């Protein structure tokens, strides 16, 4: 049996009689796709190898055994084969007798006899011999590094026979074969029609017989694997669709497919932003703050959007702690979904924080590219980071360790308890607060590492500090958080009584230096600093604030979330990013990486959310003015307010339709007086 296998293996060195047109499955002869790079035909009779040829062959394909001669039988000196570049013998030295010994037949059949011509030409050999040994060695090494370019392996020809599927076949082989033949017939009919009147520049759209077979096989396999339950109906409908298809539409499909195949992958198209949109509300800053009551999301609806509306109970926290202890530190990576073990406080044996080694993942999100004109199918999902198709690669970025995050409120409270915003009489009533948080991965999950708060609507900075997390840092997520290791190392320790804001210095050249930050000892201290700026009635403004509030462990009742003010056209859970909203709504670019600013800037994000809220105030107020609302002495007056109490402005249509005697008590309403607290008076929807 072994002798037979040896004989069959030798057939692989002999070219197939049918050449590259062979369609025999598992053919025992040699084809162009069996050798890479392609080698010359091995049918020629081998020539005796010289010493130099043998050396070059060894350098190309590694050391080889050679037949031992009788003159060496009694020699006690072992002959070693060099694995690197070997210099030729000096000119006056006589080469050993065995240097011209022909190699065994089994060795001649290997690709050594077909080494590149650049290595075996007499001119190059003469040049190497005439040089010094050291120079010849360097030249030989240089020749070996410059290898010929490998050509793309051609696709193996196939017959019109359904492919074998890794999963269960959706139908019998007989049905699949008949359907495949009918589909191929329609492809061939359309291809022949296009071929009749094809132009010179459209020759690329005409497929060969083998390409038609590949096209039919690919289409049938896709339907069999993606829709196995309804495979029979799908392939029947596909055959009928191509039976009704015209040659013109077939030509358009082939053109779109050719463009998709030959055009290089391009990154995501950046929007060309026009001039920034100017926001003019027509209101004073105090009136803008009072108007925010019309944009608040009721606390009863916040839970539907992932907000924590009440602190977890003691029993819920206790169960979360028990579950965490029972898991023994096993988590699922937030980036590559690999299970790994985390060791808070470091493992005693080696001081490791996690197990599982490095983390290979895609740093960008997946998205659907724009459809190519003339195509019907939706293009596959791609990653924004590397433009790779989803499912084709494990990742383009390698992290030093796996990371995780906890999302359950009870587990978050087990590390740091939630707190409701306490009353604070010293907080100004004519101010709202925009805030944004940046998070990083630690041995305790996703923790707060930077907190920024600005006033609204003027955008003045109120608070900006780096936060030292509770757990050991695994990954600062600097690409998105904007917090780098040197920021923490150079940050100044905060102490009570120090100012909460920092001044950005400028260099002599006029370029802005990086901000010198202040670091607080824990997330609890950062939360207390934020509590000193707000009260329960203070509107908190931000984008996707449920993540920021969970990071600080705050339950706040007065929320304005730009992700909810500007909902996605497809509805939840889809959301527009803050960067996208700024580009489409205000024609402004944020989160742009520069040499001075790498990653996101929480202050920039907080102010961007405030600008979007001002835009919504302008749009909402324009709408309300059209309905008859007015501002009277700083109060927002609803339509239909008492006739004798109106001071300026126009009456609403509904009010003017009534006769003087028909005005009832329900129509004589008081104006809606909204103070800076945002609670105001009663609203009337007439």
XYZ file of C-alpha atoms in Angstrom:
686
model
C 0.000 0.000 0.000
C 2.809 2.395 0.863
C 4.547 1.594 -2.437
C 1.352 2.429 -4.338
C 0.982 5.753 -2.512
C 4.582 6.591 -3.365
C 3.891 5.902 -7.039
C 0.739 8.079 -6.988
C 2.628 10.918 -5.352
C 5.083 10.883 -8.239
C 2.206 11.630 -10.622
C 1.934 15.091 -9.032
C 5.264 15.951 -10.661
C 3.890 15.250 -14.168
C 1.687 17.865 -15.889
C -1.921 16.943 -16.494
C -2.698 16.110 -20.149
C -5.761 18.435 -20.010
C -3.751 21.295 -18.521
C -5.660 24.017 -16.632
C -8.903 22.986 -18.339
C -9.017 19.780 -16.292
C -12.290 19.304 -14.397
C -11.576 15.901 -12.829
C -12.119 16.036 -9.044
C -8.937 15.294 -7.039
C -6.883 14.822 -10.198
C -3.582 13.042 -9.499
C -1.666 14.997 -12.159
C 0.006 18.357 -11.682
C -1.774 21.689 -12.419
C -0.768 25.328 -12.239
C -2.620 25.785 -8.941
C -0.676 22.902 -7.357
C 2.625 24.737 -7.529
C 3.264 28.240 -6.270
C 5.243 29.854 -7.783
C 4.630 27.993 -11.098
C 7.485 25.651 -12.023
C 8.573 24.553 -15.458
C 7.602 21.188 -16.835
C 9.424 18.308 -15.194
C 9.186 16.013 -18.209
C 12.646 17.037 -19.434
C 15.481 14.701 -18.562
C 17.513 15.976 -15.603
C 21.018 17.248 -16.124
C 23.890 16.523 -13.706
C 24.191 19.132 -10.954
C 27.491 20.885 -10.372
C 28.763 21.841 -6.935
C 27.576 25.427 -7.385
C 24.141 24.345 -8.613
C 23.803 22.087 -5.574
C 24.759 24.945 -3.260
C 22.275 27.318 -4.864
C 19.558 24.707 -4.670
C 20.264 24.225 -0.971
C 20.094 27.968 -0.366
C 16.771 28.204 -2.150
C 14.880 25.274 -0.676
C 16.846 24.440 2.464
C 19.488 21.763 3.105
C 19.161 18.433 1.331
C 20.634 15.012 1.865
C 22.998 13.752 -0.813
C 24.262 10.318 -1.631
C 27.459 9.393 0.091
C 30.309 8.311 -2.207
C 32.631 5.384 -1.700
C 35.621 7.691 -1.176
C 33.868 9.119 1.878
C 32.886 5.823 3.406
C 35.984 5.534 5.565
C 36.266 9.184 6.383
C 35.775 10.087 9.992
C 34.965 13.705 9.249
C 31.245 14.389 9.047
C 30.035 16.482 6.156
C 27.719 19.291 7.214
C 25.383 21.126 4.896
C 25.317 24.923 5.184
C 21.933 26.532 5.629
C 23.016 30.020 4.605
C 24.856 31.487 1.656
C 27.994 29.490 0.846
C 30.969 31.077 -0.908
C 32.400 29.177 -3.898
C 35.847 27.513 -3.533
C 38.939 29.497 -4.543
C 39.845 29.395 -8.220
C 42.966 27.259 -7.761
C 41.287 24.698 -5.533
C 40.233 21.537 -7.280
C 36.628 20.658 -6.699
C 35.948 17.260 -5.077
C 35.073 14.399 -7.371
C 31.599 14.003 -5.920
C 30.703 17.582 -6.894
C 29.661 16.438 -10.376
C 27.801 13.368 -9.197
C 24.249 13.356 -10.579
C 21.554 13.720 -7.974
C 19.193 10.798 -7.359
C 16.135 10.623 -9.590
C 13.801 11.264 -6.685
C 15.603 14.510 -5.974
C 15.724 15.715 -9.573
C 11.926 15.725 -9.799
C 11.694 18.378 -7.084
C 11.565 22.067 -7.998
C 15.348 22.338 -7.396
C 16.032 21.513 -11.040
C 13.776 24.398 -12.052
C 15.438 27.122 -10.004
C 15.100 30.660 -11.419
C 17.335 31.359 -14.361
C 18.933 34.248 -12.517
C 20.506 31.744 -10.133
C 21.803 29.250 -12.688
C 23.086 31.304 -15.596
C 26.816 30.825 -16.334
C 27.456 34.575 -16.376
C 26.287 34.988 -12.794
C 28.239 31.957 -11.671
C 31.423 33.310 -13.260
C 30.896 36.677 -11.621
C 30.512 35.070 -8.219
C 33.663 32.963 -8.622
C 35.785 35.901 -9.701
C 34.815 37.865 -6.636
C 36.309 37.495 -3.208
C 34.760 34.945 -0.851
C 33.213 37.569 1.434
C 31.849 39.595 -1.473
C 30.469 36.513 -3.152
C 28.743 35.503 0.042
C 27.037 38.877 0.333
C 26.016 38.815 -3.311
C 24.600 35.318 -2.927
C 22.580 36.380 0.089
C 21.277 39.418 -1.758
C 20.163 37.252 -4.671
C 18.262 34.974 -2.344
C 16.359 37.839 -0.751
C 15.140 39.143 -4.109
C 12.679 36.395 -4.947
C 10.461 36.453 -8.020
C 6.953 37.825 -7.487
C 4.326 35.185 -6.926
C 1.421 35.309 -9.309
C -2.148 35.030 -8.081
C -3.262 31.422 -7.977
C -5.873 30.862 -10.707
C -9.292 29.636 -9.720
C -9.717 25.909 -10.134
C -12.088 24.917 -12.954
C -15.328 23.252 -11.901
C -18.042 21.259 -13.580
C -21.722 22.033 -13.494
C -22.351 19.956 -10.401
C -23.758 21.242 -7.079
C -21.056 21.893 -4.512
C -20.775 19.960 -1.296
C -22.168 21.918 1.670
C -20.767 21.835 5.182
C -24.307 21.781 6.583
C -27.227 19.579 5.591
C -28.356 19.963 2.006
C -31.662 21.865 1.665
C -32.891 19.527 -1.094
C -31.969 16.322 -2.856
C -28.980 16.237 -5.173
C -31.236 15.519 -8.136
C -33.320 18.653 -7.533
C -30.251 20.817 -6.945
C -28.644 19.521 -10.158
C -31.745 20.226 -12.273
C -32.184 23.703 -10.773
C -28.492 24.472 -11.285
C -28.691 23.460 -14.976
C -31.754 25.629 -15.546
C -30.098 28.594 -13.863
C -26.964 28.098 -15.950
C -29.046 27.951 -19.124
C -30.533 31.362 -18.394
C -27.090 32.796 -17.670
C -25.787 31.385 -20.954
C -28.777 32.741 -22.909
C -28.314 36.261 -21.575
C -24.554 36.122 -22.050
C -24.949 35.030 -25.696
C -27.418 37.841 -26.374
C -24.984 40.422 -24.992
C -22.130 38.874 -26.970
C -23.925 39.432 -30.295
C -23.824 43.235 -30.257
C -21.107 43.917 -27.690
C -18.796 46.878 -28.237
C -15.038 46.808 -27.964
C -14.979 48.525 -24.571
C -17.616 46.062 -23.279
C -15.736 42.858 -24.023
C -14.996 42.563 -20.325
C -18.721 42.042 -19.699
C -18.853 38.854 -21.768
C -18.214 35.793 -19.607
C -16.450 32.608 -20.650
C -18.044 29.193 -20.290
C -16.124 28.515 -17.090
C -17.047 31.897 -15.630
C -20.727 31.164 -16.288
C -20.359 27.863 -14.428
C -18.715 29.622 -11.495
C -21.468 32.243 -11.457
C -24.204 29.609 -11.398
C -22.434 27.577 -8.706
C -21.921 30.645 -6.498
C -25.552 31.714 -6.820
C -26.899 28.228 -6.063
C -24.579 27.763 -3.083
C -25.546 31.149 -1.632
C -29.241 30.302 -1.762
C -28.632 26.837 -0.299
C -26.636 28.132 2.669
C -28.393 31.417 3.474
C -32.028 30.318 2.948
C -32.129 26.534 3.352
C -35.691 26.426 4.699
C -37.205 28.068 1.610
C -34.479 27.013 -0.819
C -36.772 25.359 -3.354
C -39.043 28.404 -3.655
C -36.143 30.844 -3.742
C -34.269 29.113 -6.556
C -37.459 28.672 -8.585
C -38.192 32.390 -8.285
C -34.593 33.167 -9.215
C -34.824 31.063 -12.380
C -38.091 32.745 -13.371
C -36.607 36.178 -12.724
C -33.658 35.498 -15.033
C -35.994 34.014 -17.644
C -37.819 37.357 -17.784
C -34.651 39.447 -17.592
C -33.554 41.383 -20.682
C -29.983 41.463 -22.051
C -29.792 45.150 -21.141
C -30.357 44.481 -17.465
C -27.906 41.572 -17.602
C -25.298 43.940 -19.067
C -25.928 46.447 -16.251
C -25.492 43.725 -13.625
C -22.213 42.558 -15.139
C -20.932 46.138 -15.340
C -21.762 46.796 -11.676
C -20.125 43.499 -10.670
C -17.003 44.331 -12.676
C -16.759 47.779 -11.079
C -17.181 46.294 -7.613
C -14.455 43.731 -8.286
C -11.888 46.098 -9.796
C -12.391 49.289 -7.845
C -10.137 49.510 -4.756
C -11.668 49.733 -1.325
C -12.154 53.326 -0.341
C -12.658 54.680 3.160
C -15.936 56.143 4.301
C -16.818 59.259 2.368
C -16.561 62.336 4.510
C -19.353 64.854 4.271
C -18.431 68.158 2.749
C -19.610 70.572 5.384
C -21.045 73.881 4.360
C -20.836 77.060 6.421
C -21.726 76.509 10.109
C -25.374 76.999 10.850
C -26.092 80.037 12.982
C -28.487 79.493 15.878
C -30.627 82.486 16.859
C -33.455 81.669 19.238
C -34.685 85.254 19.719
C -34.692 84.647 23.477
C -32.479 85.892 26.282
C -30.230 83.360 28.082
C -32.609 83.326 31.060
C -35.594 82.733 28.754
C -33.741 79.910 26.996
C -33.173 78.182 30.343
C -36.847 78.646 31.227
C -37.870 77.196 27.870
C -36.055 73.891 28.552
C -39.166 72.559 30.317
C -40.582 71.865 26.842
C -37.646 69.586 25.974
C -37.411 67.513 29.150
C -37.953 63.763 29.006
C -40.320 62.767 31.855
C -38.620 60.588 34.437
C -41.344 57.965 33.980
C -40.148 57.456 30.373
C -36.402 57.467 31.089
C -36.412 53.809 32.122
C -37.475 52.855 28.586
C -34.212 54.327 27.286
C -31.842 52.553 29.690
C -31.767 55.133 32.485
C -31.602 54.103 36.147
C -34.580 55.904 37.726
C -34.132 54.517 41.251
C -31.101 53.232 43.171
C -30.913 49.412 43.423
C -32.069 47.943 46.710
C -29.815 46.249 49.257
C -31.190 42.831 48.314
C -30.434 43.390 44.617
C -26.887 44.454 45.416
C -26.366 41.426 47.679
C -27.449 39.012 44.930
C -25.119 40.743 42.471
C -22.178 40.335 44.859
C -22.961 36.652 45.352
C -23.124 36.088 41.601
C -19.808 37.860 41.082
C -18.144 35.674 43.706
C -19.601 32.506 42.178
C -18.263 33.429 38.730
C -14.659 33.327 40.033
C -13.771 36.322 37.924
C -14.809 34.872 34.543
C -16.005 37.556 32.127
C -16.763 37.995 28.412
C -14.496 40.392 26.529
C -16.346 43.542 25.489
C -14.378 43.766 22.247
C -13.805 40.215 20.929
C -16.373 38.231 23.048
C -13.683 35.850 24.318
C -14.178 34.366 27.780
C -11.344 35.220 30.127
C -10.626 35.518 33.838
C -9.902 38.773 35.640
C -7.922 39.027 38.890
C -8.640 42.260 40.822
C -5.660 43.014 43.038
C -3.446 40.849 40.729
C -2.896 37.112 40.764
C -0.503 35.979 43.486
C 1.482 33.582 41.290
C 2.625 36.021 38.611
C 0.924 39.365 39.298
C -1.304 39.093 36.211
C -4.574 41.028 36.017
C -6.258 38.921 33.318
C -5.932 35.635 31.499
C -6.391 34.847 27.829
C -3.444 36.747 26.357
C -3.887 39.517 23.805
C -7.198 40.739 22.381
C -7.580 40.875 18.585
C -10.576 42.988 17.601
C -11.934 45.724 15.345
C -11.788 49.152 16.949
C -14.383 50.653 14.588
C -18.064 49.925 14.384
C -19.693 47.953 11.592
C -21.775 49.829 9.025
C -23.531 49.295 5.694
C -21.786 51.099 2.787
C -23.730 52.951 0.123
C -25.123 50.815 -2.673
C -23.321 50.815 -5.990
C -25.517 52.393 -8.701
C -27.236 49.721 -10.764
C -27.141 47.014 -8.080
C -30.062 45.566 -6.194
C -28.304 43.641 -3.423
C -27.303 45.454 -0.279
C -23.503 45.618 0.109
C -22.086 43.613 3.014
C -21.343 45.195 6.353
C -17.877 46.657 6.785
C -15.828 47.939 9.705
C -15.046 51.646 9.759
C -11.549 51.031 11.112
C -10.143 48.906 8.263
C -12.980 48.587 5.694
C -12.903 44.790 6.062
C -16.119 42.855 5.481
C -17.739 41.631 8.690
C -16.887 37.973 9.230
C -13.788 37.886 7.016
C -11.194 38.739 9.681
C -10.924 38.413 13.443
C -9.665 41.957 13.851
C -7.246 44.671 12.795
C -6.185 45.856 16.250
C -4.392 43.889 18.941
C -4.873 44.912 22.567
C -2.555 43.875 25.338
C -5.382 42.295 27.324
C -9.073 41.463 27.242
C -11.523 43.899 28.847
C -15.114 43.822 30.081
C -17.890 46.056 31.316
C -20.813 45.533 33.673
C -24.184 46.999 32.671
C -26.632 45.700 35.316
C -27.457 48.501 37.819
C -27.175 46.116 40.764
C -23.663 45.075 39.771
C -22.653 48.683 39.172
C -23.960 49.567 42.633
C -21.930 46.721 44.154
C -18.746 48.621 43.242
C -20.039 52.148 43.926
C -23.578 52.896 45.169
C -26.033 55.053 43.224
C -27.138 58.359 44.737
C -30.032 60.651 43.919
C -29.133 64.295 43.313
C -29.411 66.064 46.701
C -31.013 69.520 47.164
C -28.590 72.408 46.809
C -29.987 75.918 47.505
C -26.745 77.598 46.417
C -27.090 76.481 42.782
C -28.075 79.329 40.385
C -31.581 78.989 38.964
C -30.801 80.610 35.616
C -28.353 77.961 34.450
C -28.403 74.482 33.000
C -25.386 72.165 33.010
C -23.918 70.185 30.110
C -21.697 67.317 31.168
C -19.805 64.461 29.599
C -17.800 61.549 30.989
C -14.959 59.485 29.559
C -14.518 55.884 30.635
C -11.665 53.368 30.633
C -11.398 49.636 31.266
C -10.137 48.438 34.639
C -10.100 45.191 36.583
C -13.513 46.265 37.954
C -15.114 46.941 34.571
C -15.721 50.173 32.681
C -14.984 53.048 35.084
C -15.032 56.831 35.071
C -11.649 58.423 34.231
C -12.626 61.989 33.247
C -15.546 64.269 34.132
C -16.333 67.602 32.476
C -19.203 70.027 33.113
C -19.997 73.312 31.356
C -22.698 75.892 31.883
C -25.525 76.368 29.399
C -26.154 78.336 27.238
C -22.831 80.248 27.459
C -20.612 77.096 27.458
C -18.334 78.267 30.281
C -16.297 75.490 31.895
C -17.404 74.588 35.411
C -15.539 71.354 36.105
C -12.889 69.300 34.299
C -10.933 66.676 36.230
C -9.261 63.330 35.667
C -10.568 60.604 37.956
C -8.437 57.864 39.494
C -10.513 54.663 39.108
C -11.128 52.075 41.791
C -9.690 49.049 39.931
C -6.323 48.564 38.263
C -6.253 50.044 34.764
C -6.373 47.535 31.894
C -6.929 49.940 28.999
C -7.552 53.695 29.154
C -9.367 53.434 25.800
C -7.335 56.494 24.814
C -8.446 56.450 21.198
C -11.948 57.414 22.318
C -11.547 58.761 25.853
C -8.719 61.161 24.972
C -7.011 60.298 28.285
C -3.448 59.036 27.841
C -1.025 57.592 30.402
C 1.060 60.775 30.390
C -2.040 62.803 31.284
C -2.469 60.822 34.487
C 1.269 60.862 35.235
C 1.525 64.651 34.812
C -1.795 65.535 36.465
C -1.742 67.628 39.625
C -3.356 66.175 42.723
C -6.574 67.913 43.726
C -7.173 69.144 47.247
C -10.182 70.873 48.839
C -10.208 74.567 48.103
C -8.457 74.299 44.753
C -10.256 75.677 41.662
C -12.127 73.091 39.616
C -11.144 74.540 36.250
C -7.789 74.812 34.525
C -6.464 77.426 32.152
C -5.158 76.315 28.764
C -1.711 77.790 28.221
C -0.382 78.977 24.865
C 3.154 78.533 23.623
C 5.386 81.244 22.176
C 4.586 80.057 18.662
C 0.888 80.643 19.207
C -0.034 76.964 19.190
C -2.144 75.718 22.058
C -0.392 73.482 24.537
C -2.063 70.430 25.940
C -4.235 71.112 28.944
C -2.650 70.516 32.334
C -5.236 68.458 34.205
C -6.151 67.962 37.847
C -6.754 64.447 39.168
C -9.173 63.539 41.966
C -8.583 60.468 44.159
C -11.807 58.547 43.416
C -15.080 58.602 41.461
C -16.926 59.455 44.672
C -15.008 62.725 44.973
C -15.770 63.554 41.338
C -19.470 62.933 41.971
C -19.451 65.246 45.015
C -17.860 67.966 42.903
C -20.636 67.587 40.328
C -23.271 67.675 43.099
C -21.896 71.074 44.126
C -22.947 72.444 40.724
C -26.461 71.004 40.343
C -29.692 70.360 42.200
C -32.644 68.080 41.312
C -34.263 70.891 39.279
C -31.122 71.693 37.245
C -31.477 70.446 33.655
C -28.618 68.094 32.767
C -27.753 68.196 29.058
C -25.710 65.609 27.151
C -25.678 62.876 24.514
C -26.727 59.346 25.597
C -26.616 60.482 29.202
C -27.583 57.092 30.620
C -23.977 55.941 30.122
C -22.520 59.025 31.804
C -24.943 58.912 34.728
C -24.227 55.211 35.276
C -20.491 55.923 35.286
C -20.947 58.565 38.018
C -23.752 56.503 39.696
C -26.246 59.389 39.754
C -30.041 59.280 39.558
C -31.217 62.649 38.225
C -34.839 63.549 37.360
C -34.290 66.495 34.960
C -32.723 65.163 31.757
C -32.336 66.553 28.215
C -30.731 63.920 25.977
C -29.806 64.918 22.426
C -29.985 61.254 21.380
C -33.728 61.457 22.205
C -34.240 64.983 20.848
C -32.935 63.872 17.444
C -34.224 60.287 17.073
C -32.923 57.938 14.392
C -35.144 57.560 11.334
C -35.280 53.784 11.938
C -36.262 54.218 15.574
C -34.747 52.674 18.678
C -32.362 51.063 19.415
C -30.685 52.886 16.504
C -29.170 56.236 17.469
C -27.249 58.951 15.711
C -23.799 59.662 17.067
C -22.968 63.106 18.411
C -20.430 63.571 15.617
C -23.063 62.770 12.978
C -25.620 65.143 14.505
C -23.146 68.015 14.580
C -22.246 67.459 10.924
C -25.796 67.094 9.627
C -27.604 69.611 11.848
C -25.026 72.367 12.386
C -22.383 71.718 9.673
C -19.671 71.474 12.325
C -16.944 68.858 12.715
C -16.017 67.543 16.154
C -13.843 64.693 17.441
C -11.184 65.428 14.820
C -7.785 63.967 15.723
C -4.882 66.406 15.553
C -1.331 66.445 16.885
C -2.432 68.534 19.866
C -5.726 66.709 20.447
C -5.777 62.917 20.217
C -9.053 61.173 20.936
C -12.309 62.661 22.151
C -12.449 65.809 24.246
C -15.171 65.624 26.872
C -15.392 69.424 27.011
C -15.943 69.595 23.251
C -18.622 66.903 23.447
C -20.421 68.653 26.298
C -20.517 71.977 24.428
C -21.614 70.224 21.222
C -24.613 68.734 23.035
C -25.436 72.225 24.334
C -25.370 73.669 20.799
C -27.749 70.982 19.576
C -30.148 71.810 22.422
C -30.067 75.490 21.439
C -30.921 74.447 17.884
C -33.887 72.459 19.168
C -34.969 75.422 21.311
C -34.939 77.635 18.221
C -36.981 75.139 16.170
C -39.453 74.434 18.963
C -39.957 78.115 19.771
C -40.568 78.961 16.098
C -43.228 76.254 16.035
C -44.864 77.495 19.245
C -44.901 81.083 18.040
C -46.822 79.908 14.990
C -49.374 78.355 17.332
C -49.883 81.626 19.202
C -47.418 81.454 22.111
C -45.825 84.677 23.306
C -43.325 85.935 25.880
C -44.815 88.459 28.307
C -42.543 89.856 31.035
C -40.282 86.832 30.841
C -43.230 84.435 30.948
C -44.276 82.098 28.124
C -47.950 82.776 27.434
C -50.017 79.977 25.811
C -52.487 80.723 23.011
C -55.906 81.928 24.134
C -54.767 83.692 27.277
C -57.239 86.237 28.737
C -58.090 89.101 26.302
C -57.778 91.916 28.812
C -54.517 90.603 30.241
C -52.588 90.540 26.961
C -49.775 93.072 26.874
C -48.796 93.322 23.238
C -48.640 90.568 20.683
C -51.458 89.012 18.639
C -54.404 86.973 19.792
C -54.822 83.428 18.635
C -57.341 82.508 15.929
C -59.409 80.461 18.343
C -59.634 83.373 20.782
C -60.780 85.848 18.123
C -63.566 83.517 16.947
C -65.298 83.824 20.323
C -67.785 86.567 21.153
C -67.147 88.755 24.175
C -69.922 87.136 26.201
C -68.692 83.599 25.422
C -65.383 83.907 27.278
C -65.582 81.497 30.171
C -63.499 80.873 33.239
C -61.538 78.157 31.480
C -60.352 80.687 28.895
C -59.205 83.262 31.448
C -55.993 81.466 32.311
C -52.869 82.798 33.885
C -49.621 82.981 31.892
C -47.165 80.151 32.227
C -44.416 81.573 34.373
C -41.286 79.426 34.121
C -38.607 80.250 36.621
C -35.011 79.169 36.258
C -35.654 75.957 38.189
C -37.417 74.456 35.193
C -40.540 73.523 37.179
C -42.554 76.660 36.296
C -46.301 76.901 36.392
C -48.996 74.736 34.876
C -48.972 74.001 31.136
C -52.149 74.283 29.067
C -52.579 72.409 25.785
C -55.585 74.027 24.103
